[in-house]
Amino acid sequence: MDKYQENIRIELEFWKREMMEKPSFLNKMTNNIQKKINSYIPKKVHTAITVTIKKMVQAVLYGSTYTTSMVPAVEISILHREALVKQKIDNYCKTGAAEGGITGAGGFLMSMADFPVLIGIKMKMLFEIAALYGFDVKDYKERLYILYIFQLAFSSQHGRTKVFMHMENWDQKRHILPENSENFDWRTFQQEYRDYIDLAKMAQLLPVVGAAVGAVANYQLIKKLGKTAMQAYRMRIIDQALSIPLP
């Protein structure tokens, strides 16, 4: 095993432990703050976000929007794969920051428009990361795994542990996964995502500081998602010894 492989195995183990940690006092306090913030947000805003996320889930599972040009990368080393993945994440972080800055400067309506745009940016990045790791995103079950990565990145600590347990030993569970999305809990999915981003993104609606907040928030949210995706695919490649070689 070379030094790079050894390092990512160590990083993966620390990440797994983090995913299984019990909610801390700070986690619980943050959740209470987020619930309080939710109570002040107009119902029509919650409804708009819920509808947007539901449509995104359906597009991911059934549509070809994200899959048409995604061809799995084959016969390249893990070092090369991850160099490409990190470059991809960096590019999407910059794209998201630019988009968040523009919409944040445009006031309430443009900031609300940022939600579906940001989700689209994130999902496109995840599909490209999956392909770079060698997974065929035209496979429905691979798209389901992408949704779980998304949910894992933006869940509370309690929710994150449950999602992580769904994802462990994924390839051993493939044969028992449903062939359609009827059993996918998109309501919990959207609730966790909405609660996670409210604290950062609602400040984007404020005058004067909205542009700066929008840029920083988008950058950090996309970066977090990218890092989560890297560990999620490392878990499958390394732990389950898939057919992607680690030279």
Coordinates of N, CA and C in Angstrom, one line a residue:
M1 N 0.8 -1.2 0.0 CA 0.0 0.0 0.0 C 0.9 1.2 0.0
D2 N 0.6 2.2 -0.9 CA 1.5 3.4 -0.9 C 1.0 4.4 0.1
K3 N 1.7 5.5 0.3 CA 1.4 6.5 1.3 C 0.1 7.1 1.1
Y4 N -0.3 7.4 -0.1 CA -1.6 8.1 -0.4 C -2.8 7.2 0.1
Q5 N -2.7 5.9 -0.3 CA -3.8 5.0 0.1 C -3.8 4.8 1.6
E6 N -2.7 4.8 2.2 CA -2.7 4.7 3.7 C -3.3 5.9 4.3
N7 N -3.0 7.1 3.8 CA -3.6 8.3 4.3 C -5.1 8.3 4.2
I8 N -5.6 7.9 3.0 CA -7.1 8.0 2.8 C -7.8 7.0 3.7
R9 N -7.2 5.8 3.9 CA -7.8 4.8 4.8 C -7.9 5.4 6.2
I10 N -6.9 6.1 6.7 CA -6.9 6.7 8.0 C -8.0 7.7 8.1
E11 N -8.0 8.6 7.1 CA -9.0 9.7 7.0 C -10.4 9.1 7.0
L12 N -10.6 8.0 6.3 CA -11.9 7.3 6.2 C -12.4 6.8 7.6
E13 N -11.4 6.2 8.3 CA -11.8 5.7 9.7 C -12.2 6.8 10.6
F14 N -11.5 7.9 10.6 CA -11.9 9.0 11.4 C -13.3 9.6 11.0
W15 N -13.5 9.6 9.7 CA -14.8 10.1 9.2 C -15.9 9.2 9.7
K16 N -15.7 7.8 9.6 CA -16.8 6.9 10.0 C -17.1 7.1 11.5
R17 N -16.1 7.3 12.3 CA -16.4 7.5 13.7 C -17.2 8.8 13.9
E18 N -16.8 9.8 13.2 CA -17.6 11.1 13.3 C -19.0 10.9 12.9
M19 N -19.3 10.1 11.9 CA -20.7 9.8 11.5 C -21.5 9.1 12.5
M20 N -20.8 8.4 13.4 CA -21.5 7.6 14.4 C -21.6 8.2 15.8
E21 N -21.0 9.4 15.9 CA -21.0 10.1 17.2 C -22.4 10.5 17.6
K22 N -22.7 10.5 18.9 CA -24.0 10.9 19.4 C -24.1 12.4 19.4
P23 N -25.3 12.9 19.3 CA -25.5 14.4 19.3 C -24.9 15.0 20.5
S24 N -24.1 16.1 20.3 CA -23.5 16.8 21.4 C -24.4 17.8 21.9
F25 N -24.1 18.5 23.0 CA -24.9 19.6 23.6 C -25.0 20.7 22.5
L26 N -23.9 21.0 21.9 CA -23.9 22.0 20.8 C -24.8 21.7 19.7
N27 N -24.8 20.4 19.3 CA -25.7 20.0 18.2 C -27.1 20.2 18.6
K28 N -27.5 19.8 19.8 CA -28.9 19.9 20.3 C -29.3 21.4 20.4
M29 N -28.3 22.3 20.8 CA -28.6 23.7 20.9 C -28.8 24.3 19.6
T30 N -28.0 23.9 18.6 CA -28.1 24.4 17.2 C -29.4 24.0 16.6
N31 N -29.8 22.8 16.9 CA -31.1 22.3 16.3 C -32.3 23.1 16.9
N32 N -32.2 23.4 18.2 CA -33.2 24.2 18.8 C -33.3 25.6 18.2
I33 N -32.1 26.2 17.9 CA -32.1 27.5 17.3 C -32.7 27.5 15.9
Q34 N -32.3 26.4 15.1 CA -32.9 26.2 13.8 C -34.4 26.1 13.8
K35 N -34.9 25.4 14.8 CA -36.4 25.2 14.9 C -37.0 26.6 15.2
K36 N -36.4 27.4 16.0 CA -36.9 28.7 16.3 C -36.9 29.6 15.1
I37 N -35.8 29.5 14.3 CA -35.8 30.3 13.1 C -36.9 29.8 12.1
N38 N -37.1 28.5 12.0 CA -38.1 28.0 11.1 C -39.5 28.6 11.5
S39 N -39.7 28.8 12.8 CA -41.1 29.3 13.2 C -41.3 30.7 12.7
Y40 N -40.2 31.5 12.4 CA -40.4 32.8 11.9 C -40.4 33.0 10.4
I41 N -40.1 31.9 9.7 CA -40.1 31.9 8.2 C -41.5 31.7 7.7
P42 N -41.9 32.5 6.8 CA -43.3 32.4 6.2 C -43.5 31.0 5.7
K43 N -44.8 30.5 5.8 CA -45.1 29.2 5.4 C -44.9 29.0 3.9
K44 N -45.1 30.1 3.1 CA -45.0 30.0 1.7 C -43.5 29.7 1.3
V45 N -42.6 30.2 2.1 CA -41.2 30.0 1.8 C -40.9 28.5 2.1
H46 N -41.4 27.9 3.2 CA -41.2 26.5 3.5 C -41.8 25.7 2.4
T47 N -43.0 26.0 1.9 CA -43.7 25.3 0.9 C -42.9 25.3 -0.4
A48 N -42.3 26.5 -0.7 CA -41.5 26.6 -2.0 C -40.3 25.7 -1.9
I49 N -39.6 25.7 -0.8 CA -38.4 24.9 -0.6 C -38.8 23.4 -0.7
T50 N -39.9 23.0 -0.1 CA -40.3 21.6 -0.1 C -40.6 21.1 -1.5
V51 N -41.3 21.9 -2.2 CA -41.7 21.6 -3.6 C -40.4 21.5 -4.5
T52 N -39.5 22.4 -4.3 CA -38.3 22.4 -5.1 C -37.5 21.1 -4.8
I53 N -37.4 20.7 -3.5 CA -36.6 19.5 -3.2 C -37.3 18.3 -3.7
K54 N -38.6 18.2 -3.6 CA -39.3 17.1 -4.1 C -39.1 16.9 -5.6
K55 N -39.2 18.0 -6.3 CA -39.0 17.9 -7.8 C -37.5 17.5 -8.1
M56 N -36.6 18.0 -7.3 CA -35.2 17.6 -7.5 C -35.0 16.1 -7.3
V57 N -35.6 15.5 -6.2 CA -35.5 14.1 -5.9 C -36.1 13.3 -7.1
Q58 N -37.2 13.7 -7.6 CA -37.8 13.0 -8.7 C -36.9 13.2 -10.0
A59 N -36.3 14.3 -10.2 CA -35.5 14.5 -11.4 C -34.2 13.6 -11.3
V60 N -33.7 13.5 -10.1 CA -32.5 12.6 -9.9 C -32.8 11.2 -10.2
L61 N -34.0 10.7 -9.6 CA -34.3 9.3 -9.7 C -34.8 8.9 -11.1
Y62 N -35.6 9.8 -11.7 CA -36.3 9.4 -12.9 C -35.8 10.1 -14.2
G63 N -35.2 11.3 -14.0 CA -34.8 12.1 -15.2 C -33.5 11.8 -15.7
S64 N -33.2 12.4 -16.9 CA -31.9 12.2 -17.5 C -31.0 13.5 -17.4
T65 N -31.5 14.5 -16.7 CA -30.9 15.8 -16.6 C -29.4 15.7 -16.2
Y66 N -29.2 14.9 -15.2 CA -27.8 14.8 -14.7 C -27.0 13.6 -15.2
T67 N -27.7 12.7 -15.9 CA -27.0 11.4 -16.3 C -26.6 11.3 -17.7
T68 N -27.1 12.1 -18.6 CA -26.9 11.9 -20.1 C -25.4 11.9 -20.5
S69 N -24.6 12.7 -19.9 CA -23.2 12.8 -20.3 C -22.2 12.2 -19.3
M70 N -22.7 11.6 -18.3 CA -21.8 11.1 -17.2 C -21.3 9.7 -17.6
V71 N -20.1 9.5 -17.9 CA -19.5 8.3 -18.3 C -18.5 7.9 -17.2
P72 N -18.6 6.7 -16.6 CA -17.7 6.3 -15.5 C -16.2 6.4 -16.0
A73 N -15.3 6.9 -15.1 CA -13.9 6.9 -15.4 C -13.3 5.5 -15.0
V74 N -12.5 5.0 -15.9 CA -12.0 3.6 -15.7 C -10.5 3.7 -15.8
E75 N -9.8 2.7 -15.2 CA -8.4 2.4 -15.4 C -7.5 3.6 -15.1
I76 N -7.9 4.3 -14.0 CA -7.0 5.4 -13.5 C -6.7 5.2 -12.0
S77 N -5.6 5.6 -11.5 CA -5.3 5.4 -10.1 C -6.2 6.2 -9.2
I78 N -6.2 5.8 -7.9 CA -7.0 6.5 -6.9 C -6.4 7.9 -6.7
L79 N -5.1 8.1 -6.9 CA -4.5 9.4 -6.7 C -4.9 10.3 -7.8
H80 N -5.0 9.8 -9.1 CA -5.4 10.6 -10.2 C -6.9 10.9 -10.1
R81 N -7.7 9.9 -9.7 CA -9.1 10.1 -9.5 C -9.4 11.3 -8.6
E82 N -8.7 11.2 -7.4 CA -9.0 12.2 -6.4 C -8.5 13.6 -6.7
A83 N -7.4 13.6 -7.5 CA -6.9 14.9 -8.0 C -8.0 15.6 -8.8
L84 N -8.6 14.8 -9.7 CA -9.7 15.3 -10.6 C -10.9 15.7 -9.7
V85 N -11.3 14.9 -8.7 CA -12.4 15.1 -7.9 C -12.2 16.4 -7.1
K86 N -11.0 16.6 -6.5 CA -10.8 17.9 -5.8 C -10.8 19.1 -6.7
Q87 N -10.3 19.0 -7.9 CA -10.4 20.1 -8.9 C -11.9 20.4 -9.2
K88 N -12.7 19.3 -9.3 CA -14.1 19.5 -9.6 C -14.8 20.2 -8.5
I89 N -14.5 19.8 -7.3 CA -15.2 20.4 -6.1 C -14.8 21.9 -6.0
D90 N -13.5 22.2 -6.2 CA -13.1 23.6 -6.2 C -13.8 24.4 -7.2
N91 N -13.9 23.9 -8.4 CA -14.6 24.6 -9.5 C -16.1 24.9 -9.1
Y92 N -16.8 23.9 -8.6 CA -18.1 24.1 -8.2 C -18.3 25.0 -7.0
C93 N -17.3 25.0 -6.1 CA -17.4 26.0 -5.0 C -17.3 27.4 -5.5
K94 N -16.5 27.6 -6.5 CA -16.3 29.0 -7.0 C -17.6 29.4 -7.8
T95 N -18.2 28.4 -8.5 CA -19.4 28.7 -9.3 C -20.5 29.0 -8.3
G96 N -20.7 28.3 -7.2 CA -21.7 28.5 -6.2 C -21.5 29.8 -5.5
A97 N -20.3 30.1 -5.2 CA -20.0 31.4 -4.5 C -20.4 32.6 -5.4
A98 N -20.0 32.5 -6.6 CA -20.4 33.6 -7.6 C -21.9 33.7 -7.7
E99 N -22.6 32.6 -7.8 CA -24.0 32.6 -7.9 C -24.7 33.2 -6.6
G100 N -24.2 32.8 -5.5 CA -24.7 33.2 -4.2 C -24.5 34.7 -4.0
G101 N -23.3 35.2 -4.4 CA -23.1 36.6 -4.3 C -24.0 37.5 -5.1
I102 N -24.3 37.0 -6.3 CA -25.2 37.8 -7.2 C -26.6 37.8 -6.7
T103 N -27.1 36.6 -6.3 CA -28.5 36.5 -5.8 C -28.6 37.2 -4.4
G104 N -27.6 37.1 -3.6 CA -27.6 37.8 -2.3 C -27.7 39.3 -2.4
A105 N -27.1 39.8 -3.5 CA -27.1 41.3 -3.7 C -28.4 41.7 -4.3
G106 N -29.2 40.8 -4.7 CA -30.5 41.1 -5.4 C -31.7 41.2 -4.6
G107 N -31.5 41.0 -3.3 CA -32.7 41.1 -2.4 C -33.4 39.8 -2.2
F108 N -34.6 39.9 -1.6 CA -35.4 38.7 -1.1 C -35.7 37.8 -2.3
L109 N -36.3 38.3 -3.4 CA -36.7 37.4 -4.4 C -35.6 36.7 -5.1
M110 N -34.5 37.4 -5.4 CA -33.4 36.7 -6.0 C -32.7 35.7 -5.1
S111 N -32.7 36.0 -3.8 CA -32.1 35.1 -2.8 C -33.0 33.8 -2.7
M112 N -34.3 34.0 -2.8 CA -35.2 32.8 -2.8 C -34.9 32.0 -4.0
A113 N -34.6 32.6 -5.2 CA -34.3 31.9 -6.4 C -33.0 31.1 -6.3
D114 N -32.2 31.5 -5.3 CA -30.9 30.8 -5.1 C -31.1 29.4 -4.7
F115 N -32.2 29.1 -4.0 CA -32.3 27.7 -3.4 C -32.4 26.6 -4.5
P116 N -33.2 26.7 -5.5 CA -33.2 25.7 -6.5 C -32.0 25.7 -7.4
V117 N -31.4 26.8 -7.6 CA -30.2 26.9 -8.4 C -29.0 26.2 -7.7
L118 N -28.9 26.5 -6.4 CA -27.9 25.9 -5.6 C -28.0 24.4 -5.5
I119 N -29.2 23.9 -5.4 CA -29.5 22.4 -5.4 C -29.0 21.8 -6.7
G120 N -29.3 22.5 -7.8 CA -28.9 22.0 -9.1 C -27.4 21.9 -9.2
I121 N -26.7 22.9 -8.7 CA -25.2 22.9 -8.8 C -24.7 21.8 -8.0
K122 N -25.2 21.6 -6.8 CA -24.8 20.5 -5.9 C -25.0 19.1 -6.5
M123 N -26.2 18.9 -7.1 CA -26.5 17.6 -7.7 C -25.6 17.3 -8.9
K124 N -25.4 18.3 -9.7 CA -24.5 18.1 -10.9 C -23.1 17.7 -10.4
M125 N -22.6 18.4 -9.4 CA -21.3 18.0 -8.9 C -21.2 16.6 -8.4
L126 N -22.3 16.2 -7.7 CA -22.3 14.8 -7.1 C -22.3 13.8 -8.2
F127 N -23.0 14.0 -9.3 CA -23.0 13.1 -10.4 C -21.7 13.0 -11.1
E128 N -21.0 14.1 -11.2 CA -19.7 14.1 -11.8 C -18.6 13.4 -10.9
I129 N -18.8 13.6 -9.6 CA -17.9 13.0 -8.7 C -18.1 11.4 -8.8
A130 N -19.3 11.0 -8.8 CA -19.6 9.6 -8.9 C -18.9 9.0 -10.1
A131 N -19.1 9.7 -11.2 CA -18.5 9.2 -12.5 C -17.0 9.1 -12.4
L132 N -16.4 10.1 -11.8 CA -14.9 10.1 -11.6 C -14.4 9.0 -10.8
Y133 N -15.2 8.5 -9.8 CA -14.9 7.4 -9.0 C -15.2 6.1 -9.7
G134 N -15.8 6.1 -10.9 CA -16.0 4.9 -11.7 C -17.4 4.3 -11.6
F135 N -18.3 5.1 -11.0 CA -19.7 4.5 -10.8 C -20.6 5.0 -11.9
D136 N -21.5 4.1 -12.4 CA -22.4 4.4 -13.5 C -23.7 5.0 -13.0
V137 N -23.8 6.3 -13.1 CA -25.0 7.1 -12.5 C -26.2 6.8 -13.3
K138 N -26.2 6.1 -14.5 CA -27.4 5.8 -15.2 C -28.1 4.6 -14.4
D139 N -27.4 4.0 -13.5 CA -28.0 3.0 -12.7 C -28.8 3.6 -11.6
Y140 N -30.1 3.3 -11.5 CA -31.0 3.9 -10.5 C -30.5 3.8 -9.1
K141 N -29.9 2.7 -8.7 CA -29.4 2.5 -7.4 C -28.2 3.4 -7.1
E142 N -27.4 3.7 -8.1 CA -26.3 4.7 -7.9 C -26.9 6.1 -7.7
R143 N -28.0 6.4 -8.3 CA -28.6 7.7 -8.1 C -29.2 7.8 -6.7
L144 N -29.7 6.7 -6.3 CA -30.2 6.6 -4.9 C -29.1 6.9 -3.9
Y145 N -27.9 6.3 -4.2 CA -26.7 6.5 -3.3 C -26.4 8.0 -3.3
I146 N -26.5 8.7 -4.4 CA -26.2 10.1 -4.5 C -27.1 10.9 -3.6
L147 N -28.4 10.5 -3.6 CA -29.3 11.2 -2.7 C -29.0 11.0 -1.2
Y148 N -28.5 9.8 -0.9 CA -28.1 9.6 0.5 C -26.8 10.4 0.8
I149 N -25.9 10.6 -0.1 CA -24.8 11.4 0.2 C -25.2 12.8 0.5
F150 N -26.1 13.3 -0.4 CA -26.7 14.7 -0.2 C -27.3 14.8 1.2
Q151 N -28.1 13.8 1.6 CA -28.8 13.8 2.9 C -27.8 13.7 4.0
L152 N -26.8 12.9 3.8 CA -25.8 12.7 4.9 C -25.0 14.0 5.2
A153 N -24.7 14.8 4.1 CA -24.0 16.0 4.3 C -24.8 17.1 5.0
F154 N -26.1 17.1 4.9 CA -26.9 18.2 5.4 C -27.9 17.7 6.5
S155 N -27.6 16.7 7.2 CA -28.5 16.2 8.2 C -28.0 16.6 9.6
S156 N -28.9 16.6 10.6 CA -28.5 16.8 12.0 C -27.6 15.6 12.4
Q157 N -27.0 15.6 13.5 CA -26.1 14.5 14.0 C -27.0 13.2 14.1
H158 N -28.2 13.4 14.7 CA -29.0 12.2 14.9 C -29.4 11.6 13.5
G159 N -29.9 12.5 12.6 CA -30.3 12.0 11.3 C -29.1 11.5 10.5
R160 N -27.9 12.1 10.7 CA -26.7 11.7 9.9 C -26.3 10.3 10.2
T161 N -26.4 9.9 11.5 CA -26.1 8.5 11.9 C -27.0 7.5 11.2
K162 N -28.3 7.8 11.2 CA -29.2 6.9 10.5 C -28.9 6.7 9.0
V163 N -28.7 7.8 8.4 CA -28.4 7.8 7.0 C -27.1 7.0 6.7
F164 N -26.1 7.3 7.5 CA -24.8 6.6 7.4 C -25.0 5.1 7.5
M165 N -25.8 4.6 8.4 CA -26.0 3.2 8.6 C -26.7 2.6 7.3
H166 N -27.5 3.4 6.6 CA -28.1 2.9 5.4 C -27.0 2.7 4.3
M167 N -26.0 3.6 4.4 CA -25.0 3.6 3.3 C -23.9 2.6 3.5
E168 N -23.7 2.2 4.8 CA -22.6 1.2 5.1 C -22.9 -0.1 4.3
N169 N -21.9 -0.8 3.8 CA -22.1 -2.0 3.1 C -23.1 -1.9 2.0
W170 N -23.1 -0.8 1.3 CA -24.1 -0.5 0.3 C -24.1 -1.6 -0.8
D171 N -23.0 -2.1 -1.2 CA -23.0 -3.0 -2.3 C -23.5 -4.4 -1.9
Q172 N -23.4 -4.7 -0.6 CA -24.0 -5.9 -0.2 C -25.6 -5.8 -0.1
K173 N -26.0 -4.6 0.0 CA -27.5 -4.3 0.1 C -28.2 -4.1 -1.2
R174 N -27.4 -3.9 -2.3 CA -28.0 -3.6 -3.6 C -29.1 -4.5 -4.0
H175 N -29.0 -5.8 -3.7 CA -30.0 -6.7 -4.2 C -31.3 -6.6 -3.5
I176 N -31.3 -5.9 -2.3 CA -32.6 -5.8 -1.6 C -33.1 -4.4 -1.7
L177 N -32.4 -3.5 -2.4 CA -32.9 -2.1 -2.6 C -34.2 -2.1 -3.5
P178 N -35.1 -1.2 -3.2 CA -36.3 -1.2 -4.0 C -36.0 -0.8 -5.5
E179 N -36.8 -1.2 -6.4 CA -36.5 -0.9 -7.8 C -37.2 0.5 -8.2
N180 N -37.8 1.1 -7.3 CA -38.4 2.5 -7.5 C -38.2 3.3 -6.3
S181 N -38.6 4.6 -6.3 CA -38.3 5.5 -5.3 C -39.4 5.6 -4.3
E182 N -40.4 4.8 -4.3 CA -41.6 4.9 -3.5 C -41.2 4.9 -2.0
N183 N -40.2 4.1 -1.7 CA -39.8 4.0 -0.3 C -38.7 5.0 0.2
F184 N -38.4 5.9 -0.8 CA -37.4 6.9 -0.4 C -38.1 8.0 0.4
D185 N -37.6 8.3 1.6 CA -38.3 9.3 2.5 C -37.9 10.7 2.2
W186 N -38.4 11.2 1.1 CA -38.0 12.6 0.7 C -38.5 13.7 1.6
R187 N -39.6 13.4 2.4 CA -40.0 14.4 3.4 C -39.0 14.6 4.5
T188 N -38.4 13.6 5.0 CA -37.3 13.7 6.0 C -36.1 14.4 5.3
F189 N -35.9 14.0 4.1 CA -34.8 14.5 3.3 C -34.9 16.0 3.2
Q190 N -36.0 16.5 2.8 CA -36.1 18.0 2.6 C -36.2 18.7 4.0
Q191 N -36.7 18.1 5.0 CA -36.8 18.7 6.3 C -35.4 18.9 6.9
E192 N -34.5 17.8 6.8 CA -33.2 17.9 7.3 C -32.4 19.0 6.5
Y193 N -32.5 18.9 5.2 CA -31.8 19.9 4.4 C -32.2 21.3 4.7
R194 N -33.5 21.5 4.7 CA -34.0 22.9 5.0 C -33.5 23.4 6.4
D195 N -33.6 22.5 7.4 CA -33.1 22.9 8.7 C -31.6 23.3 8.7
Y196 N -30.9 22.5 8.0 CA -29.4 22.6 8.0 C -29.0 24.0 7.4
I197 N -29.7 24.3 6.2 CA -29.2 25.5 5.5 C -29.9 26.8 6.0
D198 N -31.0 26.7 6.8 CA -31.7 27.9 7.2 C -30.8 28.9 7.9
L199 N -30.0 28.4 8.8 CA -29.2 29.3 9.7 C -28.2 30.1 8.9
A200 N -27.6 29.5 7.9 CA -26.7 30.2 7.0 C -27.3 31.0 5.9
K201 N -28.3 30.4 5.3 CA -28.9 31.0 4.1 C -29.9 32.1 4.3
M202 N -30.6 32.1 5.5 CA -31.5 33.1 5.8 C -30.9 34.5 5.9
A203 N -29.6 34.5 6.4 CA -28.9 35.7 6.5 C -28.6 36.4 5.1
Q204 N -28.7 35.5 4.1 CA -28.5 36.0 2.7 C -29.6 37.0 2.3
L205 N -30.8 36.9 3.0 CA -31.9 37.8 2.7 C -31.7 39.2 3.3
L206 N -30.7 39.4 4.1 CA -30.6 40.7 4.8 C -30.0 41.7 3.8
P207 N -30.4 42.9 3.9 CA -29.8 43.9 3.0 C -28.3 44.2 3.3
V208 N -27.6 44.7 2.4 CA -26.2 45.1 2.5 C -25.3 43.9 2.6
V209 N -25.5 43.0 3.6 CA -24.6 41.9 3.8 C -24.9 40.7 3.0
G210 N -26.1 40.7 2.4 CA -26.6 39.5 1.7 C -25.7 38.9 0.7
A211 N -25.0 39.8 -0.1 CA -24.1 39.3 -1.2 C -22.9 38.5 -0.6
A212 N -22.3 39.1 0.4 CA -21.2 38.4 1.1 C -21.6 37.1 1.7
V213 N -22.7 37.2 2.4 CA -23.2 36.0 3.1 C -23.5 34.9 2.1
G214 N -24.2 35.3 1.0 CA -24.5 34.3 -0.1 C -23.3 33.6 -0.7
A215 N -22.3 34.4 -0.9 CA -21.1 33.8 -1.5 C -20.4 32.9 -0.6
V216 N -20.2 33.3 0.7 CA -19.5 32.4 1.6 C -20.4 31.2 1.9
A217 N -21.7 31.3 2.2 CA -22.5 30.2 2.5 C -22.5 29.2 1.4
N218 N -22.7 29.6 0.2 CA -22.7 28.7 -1.0 C -21.4 27.9 -1.1
Y219 N -20.3 28.7 -0.9 CA -18.9 28.1 -1.0 C -18.8 27.0 0.0
Q220 N -19.1 27.3 1.2 CA -18.9 26.3 2.3 C -19.9 25.1 2.2
L221 N -21.1 25.3 1.8 CA -22.1 24.2 1.7 C -21.6 23.3 0.6
I222 N -21.2 23.8 -0.5 CA -20.7 22.9 -1.6 C -19.4 22.2 -1.2
K223 N -18.5 22.9 -0.6 CA -17.3 22.3 -0.1 C -17.6 21.1 0.8
K224 N -18.5 21.3 1.8 CA -18.9 20.2 2.7 C -19.5 19.0 2.0
L225 N -20.3 19.3 1.0 CA -20.9 18.2 0.2 C -19.9 17.5 -0.5
G226 N -18.9 18.2 -1.1 CA -17.8 17.5 -1.9 C -17.0 16.6 -1.0
K227 N -16.7 17.1 0.2 CA -15.9 16.3 1.1 C -16.6 15.0 1.6
T228 N -17.9 15.2 1.8 CA -18.8 14.1 2.2 C -18.8 13.0 1.1
A229 N -18.9 13.5 -0.2 CA -19.0 12.6 -1.3 C -17.7 11.8 -1.4
M230 N -16.5 12.5 -1.2 CA -15.3 11.8 -1.3 C -15.2 10.6 -0.3
Q231 N -15.6 10.9 0.9 CA -15.5 9.8 1.9 C -16.5 8.7 1.6
A232 N -17.7 9.1 1.1 CA -18.7 8.1 0.9 C -18.2 7.1 -0.2
Y233 N -17.6 7.6 -1.2 CA -17.1 6.8 -2.3 C -15.8 6.0 -1.9
R234 N -15.0 6.7 -1.1 CA -13.8 5.9 -0.6 C -14.3 4.7 0.2
M235 N -15.4 4.9 1.0 CA -15.9 3.8 1.8 C -16.3 2.6 0.9
R236 N -16.8 2.9 -0.2 CA -17.2 1.8 -1.1 C -16.0 1.2 -1.8
I237 N -15.1 2.0 -2.2 CA -14.0 1.5 -3.0 C -13.0 0.7 -2.1
I238 N -12.8 1.3 -0.9 CA -11.8 0.6 0.0 C -12.4 -0.5 0.8
D239 N -13.5 -0.2 1.5 CA -14.0 -1.2 2.4 C -14.6 -2.4 1.7
Q240 N -15.3 -2.2 0.6 CA -15.9 -3.2 -0.1 C -15.1 -3.8 -1.3
A241 N -13.9 -3.3 -1.5 CA -13.0 -3.9 -2.5 C -13.7 -4.1 -3.8
L242 N -14.3 -3.0 -4.3 CA -15.0 -3.0 -5.6 C -14.0 -3.3 -6.7
S243 N -14.5 -3.3 -7.9 CA -13.6 -3.6 -9.1 C -12.8 -2.4 -9.5
I244 N -12.8 -1.4 -8.8 CA -11.9 -0.2 -9.1 C -10.5 -0.5 -8.4
P245 N -9.5 -0.7 -9.2 CA -8.2 -1.0 -8.6 C -7.6 0.2 -7.8
L246 N -6.9 -0.2 -6.8 CA -6.1 0.8 -6.0 C -4.6 0.5 -6.3
P247 N -4.0 1.0 -7.3 CA -2.7 0.7 -7.7 C -1.7 1.0 -6.6

